[in-house]
Each structure stands twice: as structure tokens, then as C-alpha cells.
Amino acid sequence: MKNGKQPNTGNTGGQRLKNVLRLVASMKPYAAEMLGTIFSTFLKHAANIASAGIVAYMVALAMEGRLRDRFGLLFGWLCVCLGAKALMYYGEMWFGHDVAYRVLKDFRIRLYDKVEQISPAFLLEKHSGQIGATLMGDVEILEWFLAHTFGSAIVAVLVTLLLLAALGWIHGALSILMLAFAVFVSATSFIFQKRADTQGREVREKLAEANAVTIEGIHGLRELLTLNFLEHYKEKNREAMQSLYRAQITYSRRQGVETMLMQLCVGVFTVIVMGLAAVFVAQGLIPFALYPVVVMLSALLFSPLIEVCGAARNLGLVFAAANRLQIVFDTQPAVRDEELAVEAGTLAKGGLSFDKVTFSYRPELSPVLREVSFEVKPGETAALVGPSGAGKSTCVNLLLRYWDPQSGSIHLDNRNIRAVPLKNLHDMTCAVLQDVYLFNISVRENIRLGNMEADDEAVTAAAKAAYAHDFILTLPKGYDTVTGERGVRLSGGQRQRVAIARAILKNAPVLIFDEAVANLDTESERYIRLALREQLKGRTILMVAHRLSTIMSADKLIVLNNGRVVQTGSHKELINREGFYRDLVAGQFDTAGVLI
């Protein structure tokens, strides 16, 4: 599937079965711990049944005046059963949750790795809140299945067989009656399964939408305040939460109906068993001492089944969550390493070229680039120039291989970048974008991301070259000041200077600046241009620029319009030649020299 296309993962019965099998397969590496869970759970129920049966039998013997002779033996076994029950309960919790949390850890790691592979194409279809809900919430939902459903279902079958054998030993009719009611209780969950799946899917979707609305409102809070749109957005948030509430309450009502039917079934069975056993005692078919045992076993009979069915009532949410996770896992990356990829050691000069590149973000849309061709020689500084929507940033995206073109090719040092491993390609390139992202770590560590082996002296030198050193020293803790999430404690210009310092420290053969000086004042921009020429001498630089001063500093201009290259040459050459660039400069640059 190209361009990160998502698979059509439906919620059919076959797909649900596949998702369940995949969940079971995910526990395979922890088979020993899973067997420990099943063993502990089975022994816990067995000990609980045995202790209840012993107590009931002791009560019956006491009523008959025969308890004294057997009290010591029965009491000893009762203590053993109670101790085993407590120990096995601990074992069940330990093994079951150990497996569940290990698998959840693996899922989260795999999900992040997968999102990294399929981005940014995948992000075009999803809000960050929806992705966050999948990475955390949907994975957490699986804990119900992994820790409380799969192993418990196996144990429920084993315990039911044990009780069938026990009641059958007392009287065959009791065993047959128990089997009939057990089938009915188990069938209740399956009767409601289709409705549970639909409602569970809706709950997970509404939750993801609610998360997306809330997170978007937090990220855009300043804009909402500035535009006086906050009250309208609050209403949108309330509507999202109300929609989530309606989905959740519908789901809960269906759960309530299931629970009611199960409890009604358990009550009816217990009454019938009590009456039938009383008849058998009156007819001498079973000893009186076993009557309390039968009543107690009938009460405990459905305990494991109710436990499993209780977890099964949440399978609608589990299947919905598993389906959403599988959509991510099954999504094919828009780009991938070719089999004959070569190491980057042979690519050191940094020359780059586009050869008849045509690209569209989606097949149904018109191409953003149409047969774009240009060349940037090693060590040359080139600027992509053109009005908004001309395709400048798309050229950058393709050079970084966020996407691959539908036709044509891009080369580094005369080698198709598809033949370069992605990791090596990213080692060779470094991009500074207009929307700079700084992590919630210190300024020093943010700069050091460009080269994790760099010492503090190299970090400082890079900051000085980017004209960031002076403002960093004015921060509360200097280079050790934490920038806050997305660098919120710094101004836009300060964030860009930190990002430029990061790029200088990386010292890659090819540097890409996509409006990297847009938030800087004219004087700072001039100093940084001069510093970059000195610090990055010999490096190939590709800029997306709107400032005339930045454009004029480039060795070569590549002029784009409507996705095509219409002119190439230096500023001096193009300004003295009739054509699109001269008209652009004359009519679309304001008095400050910014393309409008």
C-alpha cells in the first residue's frame, strides 16, 4: 500500500477472530508465566470449592451429631484449602498481571516504532489526540483480555468440568441440570456479542475524538483567546464529551441487561437445585450430610463462569481497541529501505538533484509537483522561491523521504536516495523548520540532540555560531534551563536559534532550512546568515525562503510556480531577465522584503 494507505480492517466476525488470535499469539513469549496463571487460577477455584464443601459438610455432620469424630481431619483440610486459596490468589494476580503488563509494554514499544515508520503520511489522517488514545488507552484496554479473560476462560471450563464431576458423583441429574444452566449463562454473552462489538467500537471512537478535541484546544489555547473563540470551542468540547457520555451509557445499559439475566439464571438454578436435592434426600437417594454440600456447590458453580462473562461483557471494547491497534500495525509505510540500499560512506559530498519529480499527497488529488528538475552542486547554497502552494516545502519533504515521488527520482551524489538506508539518509541531512520543536529538556540537551557525543564546549560553540549564546546566558539556569514542552518558555526566535545551533552541531553534508529565520529580526537574520556561511562552508544548503535578503544570499535560486520549476539562476541573473521571478520581486515583496 503506497503513501501510508490504511488497510480496511472491518469489525467482522472473521476479523474479530483474527484479532483474538493475534492477542493470544502476543502472549507466546511468556507461555511459562501464562501457564502459571492458569494453574494458579484453577487451584484457587478448586481450593475455594473444596473449603466451601468442607464447611458445608461439617455443618451437616454437626446437625447429625457426628462432627466430633471427624473434626480434626476436616478442620486440618479446611486450613490447607484456605491457605492454598490465599497463596494461589496471589499467584494468579502475580503471573496474570506480569504477563499482561509485559505484553502491554511490548505493544506500546511496537506501536511507537510503527507510528515512527508510517509517519508523517499516517498523521494526515489522524489527530494527535486520536494517536495518543491508541498508544495508551487502546493498549490499556487489552489488559482486560490478557489478565482477566483468556486464562480465566480456560480455568472456567476446567472448574465447570470439576463441578460437573462432583455433582455427578452425588447424583447424575444434578450434573445434567448444572450443564444446561451453564450453557445458558455462557450463551448470554454471545447473544449480546454483536451489539457489544458495535457499541464498544463507538465508545473507543468517541473517546479518541474527545481526546483529540481536548488536546487540540490545549495546543491552540492562545489562538482561541486571541480570536475570542474560547466559548465556542468550549461548546465543541462539551458536545464531544456529551457524545462520549451517550456512547458509554448505552454500552453500560447493555452490560446491565446481561448482568441481570446472568444473576437471574444463577438464582433460578440455585432454587431448583435446593428443591431437587431436598427431594433426593427425602427419597434417600443422597445422604442428608451431602445436602448442604450440594447447595454450596450450586452457589459456587457459576463463580468462574460469571467472572469470565463479566470480563466478556467488555470484549466489545477489547475488540474495538484491538481493531484500532491492528489498523496501525497493518498500515504500510509510505517509504521503506530498498533491498539493495548502500551505506552512506560513499555519499559524502552532498550534491543533490531532482529529476522529473512528480508527486501528489493523495492519488485522488492533483499533483503538488509536476516533473520538477533542478540540481544543487556540492557546497552550493540554493533557495527554493515561489508563492505559497508552489511546492517548496514538498520538495523538502521528498528530499527527507517522508514520502516518495510517484514518478521521477531524487539523487544525492548521483545516487538515488531510495538506494540509501533511511538511517544513513537522516545522518547525511539536517532540517531546521519554521515550526521548531524543542523537547522538555534543558537547552544544552536540546542542542546536543544534533550530536550526542559533543561535549559542552562544542555545544557552546554551536550556540555562539547561531547567535543563541547571549540569550541563553540570560535564562534562569543558563544552558541548564528546561525549555518546557515544545519550547514554550522561549520565544519563537529563540527556539529557531536553538534549532540552528543544533543543526550546526550535527554538521551534516546537506542542510535544509525551511523558513528557519522567519521569526528572527532583520539584524539577527543577517548575523546568522554570515555565521552560517562561515560555519557551514563546504556544506550543501537548500533553503525555503520568503525574505528577499535570504534569497539574495543564495548561490542559486530555483523558482517554483504551480508545482513546476519556471526559472533557475542567481538573484542577479534572474532580476535582470524578464520572467516570473522579476515579476515576483516587483509585485509580491513588501517594503520589508518579505514575499507576500
XYZ file of C-alpha atoms in Angstrom:
596
model
C 0.000 0.000 0.000
C 1.514 3.295 -1.042
C 1.676 6.568 0.761
C 0.852 5.065 4.114
C -2.567 3.860 2.992
C -4.501 2.303 5.850
C -5.945 -1.185 5.467
C -9.664 -1.787 5.538
C -9.821 -3.560 8.876
C -13.503 -4.270 9.393
C -15.263 -5.424 12.517
C -16.473 -8.697 11.003
C -16.587 -11.983 12.879
C -13.573 -13.226 10.939
C -11.607 -10.083 11.752
C -12.527 -10.354 15.441
C -11.241 -13.917 15.452
C -8.001 -12.816 13.791
C -7.545 -10.071 16.377
C -8.139 -12.536 19.217
C -5.628 -14.976 17.722
C -3.113 -12.145 17.398
C -3.645 -11.205 21.025
C -3.135 -14.828 22.055
C -0.013 -15.024 19.888
C 1.363 -11.920 21.620
C 1.479 -13.932 24.854
C 3.547 -16.721 23.312
C 6.920 -15.381 24.563
C 5.504 -15.547 28.082
C 3.943 -19.018 27.818
C 5.505 -20.203 31.089
C 4.045 -17.273 33.046
C 0.673 -17.816 31.320
C 0.671 -21.475 32.372
C 1.481 -20.294 35.892
C -1.567 -18.012 35.727
C -3.877 -20.812 34.570
C -2.502 -23.234 37.160
C -2.817 -20.690 39.994
C -6.340 -19.664 38.976
C -7.511 -23.258 38.720
C -6.076 -24.154 42.128
C -7.613 -21.000 43.618
C -11.100 -22.011 42.449
C -10.520 -25.645 43.418
C -9.407 -24.629 46.919
C -12.395 -22.278 47.234
C -14.824 -25.041 46.198
C -13.147 -27.575 48.472
C -13.171 -25.273 51.518
C -16.834 -24.387 50.932
C -17.726 -28.061 50.536
C -15.832 -28.978 53.723
C -17.590 -26.255 55.724
C -20.987 -27.367 54.413
C -20.184 -30.987 55.208
C -19.024 -30.060 58.741
C -22.312 -28.207 59.316
C -24.282 -31.264 58.187
C -22.254 -33.567 60.448
C -22.783 -31.205 63.365
C -26.559 -31.317 62.801
C -26.374 -35.098 62.889
C -24.114 -35.103 65.974
C -21.264 -36.852 64.120
C -18.779 -33.966 63.764
C -16.608 -34.737 66.838
C -15.024 -37.866 65.353
C -14.041 -36.149 62.083
C -13.490 -32.586 63.226
C -9.678 -32.720 63.429
C -9.220 -34.177 59.950
C -11.805 -31.894 58.310
C -10.517 -28.795 60.095
C -6.975 -29.584 59.009
C -8.031 -29.929 55.378
C -10.051 -26.721 55.682
C -6.935 -24.833 56.825
C -4.928 -26.329 53.961
C -7.589 -25.253 51.441
C -7.864 -21.725 52.850
C -4.076 -21.342 52.835
C -3.844 -22.677 49.288
C -6.641 -20.336 48.188
C -4.794 -17.299 49.553
C -1.480 -18.403 48.043
C -2.994 -19.201 44.659
C -4.871 -15.886 44.609
C -1.512 -14.151 44.964
C -0.037 -16.398 42.247
C -2.915 -15.623 39.909
C -2.535 -11.872 40.394
C 1.245 -12.052 40.082
C 1.522 -14.255 36.985
C -1.565 -12.870 35.222
C -0.650 -9.222 35.572
C 3.023 -9.898 34.923
C 2.094 -11.372 31.542
C -0.460 -8.632 30.825
C 1.854 -5.736 31.652
C 4.770 -7.279 29.766
C 2.603 -7.657 26.667
C 1.256 -4.107 27.068
C 4.835 -2.847 27.295
C 5.682 -4.708 24.081
C 2.580 -3.317 22.361
C 3.434 0.257 23.300
C 7.009 -0.106 22.056
C 5.853 -1.732 18.816
C 3.175 0.922 18.316
C 5.588 3.822 18.726
C 8.064 2.139 16.379
C 5.276 1.596 13.858
C 3.963 5.175 14.084
C 7.531 6.381 13.512
C 7.728 4.220 10.370
C 4.410 5.294 8.840
C 4.581 8.985 9.733
C 4.042 11.639 8.568
C 1.659 10.156 5.975
C -0.362 8.468 8.736
C -0.639 11.753 10.626
C -2.536 13.315 7.725
C -5.484 11.080 8.645
C -5.256 11.275 12.431
C -5.312 13.887 15.177
C -2.570 13.688 17.804
C -5.264 13.028 20.435
C -6.506 10.006 18.476
C -2.983 8.649 18.165
C -2.450 9.226 21.896
C -5.664 7.317 22.631
C -4.389 4.403 20.551
C -0.880 4.426 22.038
C -2.104 4.499 25.623
C -5.861 3.985 26.040
C -6.442 1.236 23.481
C -3.412 -0.689 24.706
C -4.592 -0.367 28.315
C -7.986 -1.831 27.363
C -6.264 -5.046 26.292
C -5.329 -5.677 29.931
C -8.891 -6.970 30.477
C -8.371 -9.683 27.898
C -4.776 -10.535 28.746
C -5.118 -10.636 32.546
C -8.794 -11.382 33.181
C -10.306 -13.159 30.186
C -8.035 -15.554 28.282
C -6.636 -17.566 31.202
C -9.877 -17.260 33.178
C -11.883 -18.716 30.273
C -9.685 -21.806 30.224
C -9.967 -22.135 34.008
C -13.759 -21.673 33.879
C -14.044 -24.689 31.570
C -11.805 -26.792 33.820
C -13.638 -25.771 37.019
C -17.022 -26.396 35.415
C -15.896 -29.891 34.450
C -14.672 -30.428 38.030
C -18.032 -29.370 39.465
C -19.923 -31.440 36.926
C -17.929 -34.461 38.069
C -18.543 -33.652 41.768
C -22.299 -33.180 41.343
C -22.468 -36.187 39.045
C -20.851 -38.286 41.759
C -23.567 -37.139 44.194
C -26.384 -37.582 41.639
C -26.369 -37.584 37.811
C -29.490 -35.408 37.500
C -27.742 -32.574 39.317
C -24.882 -32.714 36.839
C -27.220 -32.605 33.825
C -29.151 -29.671 35.318
C -25.929 -27.815 36.008
C -24.701 -28.336 32.438
C -27.922 -26.914 30.991
C -27.747 -23.757 33.081
C -24.006 -23.357 32.450
C -24.639 -23.391 28.702
C -27.398 -20.779 29.079
C -25.213 -18.457 31.180
C -22.325 -18.782 28.730
C -24.625 -18.164 25.774
C -25.859 -14.861 27.238
C -22.626 -13.071 26.371
C -22.635 -14.449 22.830
C -26.247 -13.349 22.317
C -25.242 -9.766 23.008
C -21.819 -10.006 21.314
C -22.673 -8.234 18.048
C -24.306 -5.352 19.908
C -21.345 -5.229 22.305
C -18.877 -5.017 19.398
C -20.774 -2.159 17.752
C -21.173 -0.232 20.987
C -17.567 -0.902 22.030
C -16.263 0.418 18.713
C -18.376 3.550 19.092
C -17.114 4.144 22.645
C -13.453 3.887 21.550
C -14.051 6.167 18.555
C -15.902 8.760 20.644
C -13.168 8.628 23.281
C -10.491 9.224 20.638
C -12.498 12.151 19.210
C -12.967 13.648 22.679
C -9.228 13.347 23.347
C -8.447 14.999 20.027
C -10.771 17.946 20.747
C -9.341 18.473 24.237
C -5.677 18.238 23.198
C -6.252 20.487 20.188
C -7.917 23.020 22.479
C -4.896 22.982 24.813
C -2.376 23.350 21.972
C -4.372 26.165 20.374
C -5.395 27.942 23.586
C -3.556 31.162 22.754
C -5.226 31.360 19.349
C -8.638 30.684 20.897
C -8.104 33.528 23.366
C -6.766 35.882 20.713
C -9.662 35.180 18.349
C -12.195 35.326 21.207
C -13.334 31.867 20.139
C -12.902 30.185 23.514
C -16.606 29.939 24.409
C -17.398 28.420 21.011
C -14.617 25.887 21.450
C -15.841 25.067 24.955
C -19.206 24.259 23.385
C -17.466 21.995 20.878
C -15.679 20.295 23.779
C -18.976 19.865 25.678
C -20.600 18.318 22.594
C -17.695 15.870 22.230
C -17.952 14.897 25.906
C -21.739 14.549 25.676
C -21.354 12.317 22.628
C -18.854 10.186 24.550
C -21.250 10.022 27.522
C -24.116 8.811 25.317
C -21.933 6.057 23.841
C -20.697 4.995 27.281
C -24.141 4.958 28.924
C -25.562 2.905 26.040
C -22.726 0.434 26.483
C -23.309 0.280 30.256
C -27.053 -0.305 29.892
C -26.420 -3.304 27.682
C -23.941 -4.576 30.301
C -26.638 -4.150 32.949
C -29.113 -6.253 30.981
C -26.524 -9.008 30.548
C -25.693 -8.992 34.251
C -29.361 -9.106 35.206
C -30.013 -12.139 33.014
C -26.964 -13.955 34.391
C -27.857 -13.277 38.013
C -31.453 -14.297 37.363
C -30.228 -17.540 35.860
C -27.947 -18.202 38.852
C -30.809 -17.534 41.307
C -33.248 -19.805 39.466
C -30.662 -22.598 39.274
C -29.851 -22.363 42.998
C -33.561 -22.578 43.952
C -34.171 -25.522 41.606
C -31.111 -27.388 42.905
C -32.142 -26.804 46.532
C -35.635 -28.201 45.827
C -34.399 -31.124 43.743
C -31.711 -32.074 46.271
C -34.293 -31.916 49.067
C -36.459 -34.389 47.113
C -33.463 -36.683 46.643
C -32.686 -36.549 50.382
C -36.328 -37.318 51.230
C -36.235 -40.293 48.860
C -32.942 -41.485 50.335
C -31.122 -41.060 47.028
C -28.416 -38.903 48.634
C -27.333 -38.718 52.308
C -28.559 -35.757 54.346
C -24.934 -34.804 55.113
C -24.394 -34.044 51.419
C -27.401 -31.722 51.094
C -25.535 -28.619 52.357
C -22.631 -29.599 50.094
C -24.931 -29.673 47.059
C -26.438 -26.289 47.965
C -22.961 -24.770 48.488
C -21.590 -26.204 45.228
C -24.601 -24.908 43.315
C -23.889 -21.419 44.685
C -20.224 -21.658 43.686
C -20.877 -23.306 40.358
C -21.212 -20.117 38.370
C -18.457 -18.170 40.123
C -15.791 -18.793 37.442
C -18.355 -18.514 34.638
C -19.689 -15.202 35.963
C -16.106 -13.972 36.304
C -15.342 -14.809 32.676
C -18.674 -13.484 31.416
C -18.093 -10.282 33.378
C -14.834 -9.825 31.527
C -16.503 -10.928 28.287
C -19.034 -8.094 28.656
C -16.084 -5.776 27.994
C -14.962 -7.703 24.922
C -16.757 -5.154 22.748
C -14.271 -2.548 23.972
C -11.402 -5.032 23.733
C -12.201 -5.985 20.140
C -12.629 -2.331 19.181
C -9.295 -1.446 20.770
C -7.575 -4.441 19.170
C -9.042 -3.476 15.803
C -7.737 0.110 16.090
C -4.300 -1.191 17.084
C -4.251 -3.618 14.186
C -5.064 -0.829 11.735
C -1.845 0.881 12.850
C 0.185 -2.350 12.717
C -1.168 -3.221 9.241
C -0.601 0.242 7.755
C 2.240 0.090 5.269
C 4.899 2.825 5.474
C 4.934 5.371 2.671
C 8.688 4.811 2.281
C 10.932 1.888 3.144
C 14.526 0.809 2.663
C 15.255 -0.858 -0.662
C 16.872 -4.292 -0.622
C 19.972 -3.004 -2.396
C 20.430 0.032 -0.158
C 24.042 1.196 0.207
C 25.825 2.680 3.168
C 26.217 6.433 3.362
C 30.007 6.228 3.488
C 30.062 6.547 -0.305
C 27.891 9.692 -0.088
C 29.937 12.500 1.414
C 29.988 15.452 -0.971
C 26.337 16.454 -0.661
C 25.393 17.251 -4.230
C 21.677 16.793 -4.859
C 19.311 16.804 -7.793
C 15.655 16.326 -8.680
C 14.945 14.555 -11.971
C 11.401 14.983 -13.377
C 9.812 14.519 -9.950
C 6.001 14.318 -9.863
C 4.185 13.930 -6.561
C 0.707 14.064 -5.051
C -0.078 13.583 -1.357
C -3.151 11.557 -2.303
C -3.924 9.726 -5.539
C -7.262 11.499 -5.964
C -5.698 14.983 -5.724
C -3.875 16.965 -8.383
C -0.062 16.714 -8.259
C 1.710 19.178 -5.996
C 4.888 18.808 -8.079
C 4.948 18.244 -11.835
C 8.184 16.977 -13.434
C 10.362 19.118 -11.190
C 14.040 19.055 -12.139
C 16.945 21.008 -10.675
C 20.495 20.468 -9.432
C 22.416 21.792 -6.434
C 26.175 21.254 -6.597
C 28.198 20.157 -3.539
C 28.867 23.109 -1.247
C 26.331 25.297 -3.048
C 23.555 27.256 -1.306
C 20.262 27.095 -3.167
C 16.948 28.729 -2.332
C 13.522 27.446 -3.320
C 11.482 30.516 -4.197
C 7.852 30.945 -5.138
C 4.415 31.901 -3.893
C 2.588 29.848 -1.247
C 1.463 26.491 -2.595
C 4.148 26.375 -5.261
C 5.600 23.119 -3.843
C 8.677 24.353 -1.976
C 8.086 22.515 1.310
C 7.009 19.419 -0.621
C 10.473 19.315 -2.217
C 11.931 19.327 1.297
C 9.578 16.522 2.407
C 10.608 14.374 -0.535
C 14.321 15.029 -0.016
C 13.933 13.883 3.602
C 11.954 10.863 2.293
C 8.834 11.491 4.318
C 7.215 10.416 1.045
C 8.477 9.022 -2.250
C 7.501 10.628 -5.584
C 5.049 8.853 -7.873
C 7.484 9.346 -10.756
C 10.943 10.742 -11.241
C 13.864 10.449 -8.830
C 15.927 12.387 -6.304
C 19.684 11.910 -6.108
C 22.445 12.580 -3.602
C 25.880 12.491 -5.204
C 24.336 10.882 -8.295
C 22.810 8.034 -6.261
C 19.047 7.604 -5.980
C 18.070 8.289 -2.361
C 15.809 5.225 -2.478
C 19.031 3.210 -2.519
C 20.252 4.868 0.677
C 19.119 3.390 4.039
C 16.786 5.824 5.773
C 19.018 5.988 8.845
C 22.022 6.923 6.693
C 19.962 9.454 4.755
C 18.962 11.125 8.027
C 22.607 11.100 9.119
C 23.514 12.955 5.934
C 20.797 15.586 6.210
C 19.619 18.001 8.845
C 16.490 20.138 8.643
C 15.575 23.305 10.524
C 11.889 24.049 10.050
C 9.817 27.132 10.703
C 7.753 25.299 13.318
C 10.620 24.315 15.605
C 10.017 21.549 18.152
C 12.064 21.628 21.339
C 11.801 18.817 23.867
C 11.048 19.333 27.540
C 14.718 19.088 28.495
C 17.486 21.619 29.045
C 18.689 23.995 26.338
C 22.030 22.193 26.378
C 20.438 18.798 25.800
C 18.190 20.189 23.059
C 21.254 21.436 21.174
C 23.167 18.218 21.870
C 20.465 16.239 20.040
C 22.403 17.252 16.925
C 25.392 15.243 18.141
C 25.041 13.232 21.332
C 28.824 12.764 21.502
C 29.516 16.507 21.585
C 30.999 17.984 24.757
C 29.808 21.181 26.456
C 32.451 23.252 24.664
C 31.164 22.138 21.251
C 27.566 22.878 22.314
C 28.565 26.387 23.365
C 30.458 26.971 20.118
C 27.392 25.931 18.098
C 25.182 28.251 20.179
C 27.567 31.153 19.572
C 27.561 30.476 15.831
C 23.765 30.554 15.869
C 23.715 33.779 17.927
C 21.957 31.930 20.738
C 24.712 32.073 23.376
C 23.938 35.555 24.708
C 20.213 34.987 25.282
C 20.881 31.536 26.770
C 23.086 33.119 29.433
C 20.181 35.372 30.457
C 17.933 32.361 31.196
C 17.422 31.406 34.896
C 19.834 28.451 34.718
C 21.645 29.301 31.518
C 22.260 26.232 29.369
C 20.649 24.040 32.035
C 17.293 25.832 31.777
C 14.494 23.433 30.828
C 12.734 24.782 27.742
C 9.288 23.395 28.590
C 7.026 21.344 26.332
C 7.583 22.373 22.672
C 9.996 25.036 23.970
C 7.131 27.082 25.399
C 9.465 29.043 27.739
C 11.355 30.518 24.789
C 10.231 32.960 22.137
C 9.806 31.881 18.533
C 13.086 33.477 17.512
C 14.936 31.902 20.443
C 13.582 28.473 19.561
C 14.774 28.879 15.980
C 18.253 29.883 17.097
C 18.471 26.810 19.326
C 17.390 24.666 16.359
C 20.014 26.312 14.132
C 22.660 25.623 16.802
C 21.504 22.003 16.795
C 21.954 21.841 13.016
C 25.406 23.402 13.190
C 26.448 20.864 15.826
C 25.218 17.956 13.676
C 27.418 19.168 10.800
C 25.640 17.068 8.163
C 26.729 17.284 4.490
C 23.275 18.579 3.459
C 21.384 21.182 5.463
C 17.790 22.182 4.850
C 16.313 25.414 6.148
C 12.560 25.711 5.701
C 11.850 29.294 6.761
C 14.410 28.808 9.538
C 14.938 32.547 10.066
C 11.303 33.599 9.663
C 10.910 34.500 13.346
C 14.154 36.458 13.611
C 14.519 40.199 13.321
C 16.400 41.547 10.301
C 19.646 42.208 12.165
C 19.741 38.744 13.802
C 18.929 37.152 10.474
C 21.866 38.956 8.851
C 24.307 37.894 11.557
C 23.139 34.295 11.366
C 23.497 34.264 7.578
C 27.088 35.433 7.904
C 27.790 32.918 10.676
C 26.289 30.050 8.697
C 28.409 30.896 5.676
C 31.497 30.658 7.888
C 30.459 27.645 9.986
C 28.878 25.638 7.166
C 31.375 26.417 4.436
C 31.527 23.498 2.024
C 28.125 22.177 3.070
C 25.243 21.908 0.625
C 22.366 24.099 1.793
C 18.815 24.047 0.482
C 16.597 26.859 1.766
C 12.903 27.594 1.527
C 12.855 31.365 1.796
C 10.452 34.266 1.646
C 12.791 37.066 2.727
C 14.461 38.882 -0.126
C 17.660 39.258 1.917
C 17.844 35.490 2.416
C 17.038 34.811 -1.225
C 19.741 37.228 -2.421
C 22.374 35.454 -0.313
C 21.870 32.140 -2.136
C 24.204 30.999 -4.905
C 21.285 29.668 -6.918
C 17.549 30.267 -6.968
C 15.075 27.602 -8.003
C 11.829 29.384 -8.804
C 8.640 27.319 -8.490
C 5.115 28.128 -9.580
C 2.141 25.766 -9.570
C 4.389 22.792 -8.870
C 6.801 23.426 -11.743
C 10.299 24.889 -11.983
C 9.922 28.015 -14.100
C 13.383 29.560 -13.677
C 16.815 28.845 -12.176
C 19.832 31.084 -11.680
C 21.290 33.608 -9.253
C 19.316 36.570 -7.987
C 21.380 38.922 -10.149
C 20.799 36.844 -13.253
C 17.068 36.442 -12.737
C 16.328 40.009 -11.681
C 17.901 41.244 -14.912
C 15.900 38.826 -17.013
C 12.256 39.131 -17.895
C 10.240 36.359 -16.296
C 8.291 35.105 -13.320
C 10.986 35.863 -10.725
C 11.337 39.532 -11.646
C 7.568 39.935 -11.611
C 7.512 38.169 -8.225
C 10.086 40.535 -6.768
C 8.387 43.574 -8.246
C 4.863 42.731 -7.251
C 4.925 40.294 -4.333
C 7.566 41.564 -1.928
C 6.503 44.104 0.652
C 8.604 47.033 1.843
C 10.361 44.776 4.371
C 11.459 42.421 1.619
C 9.144 39.553 2.542
C 7.282 37.535 -0.092
C 3.545 38.129 0.286
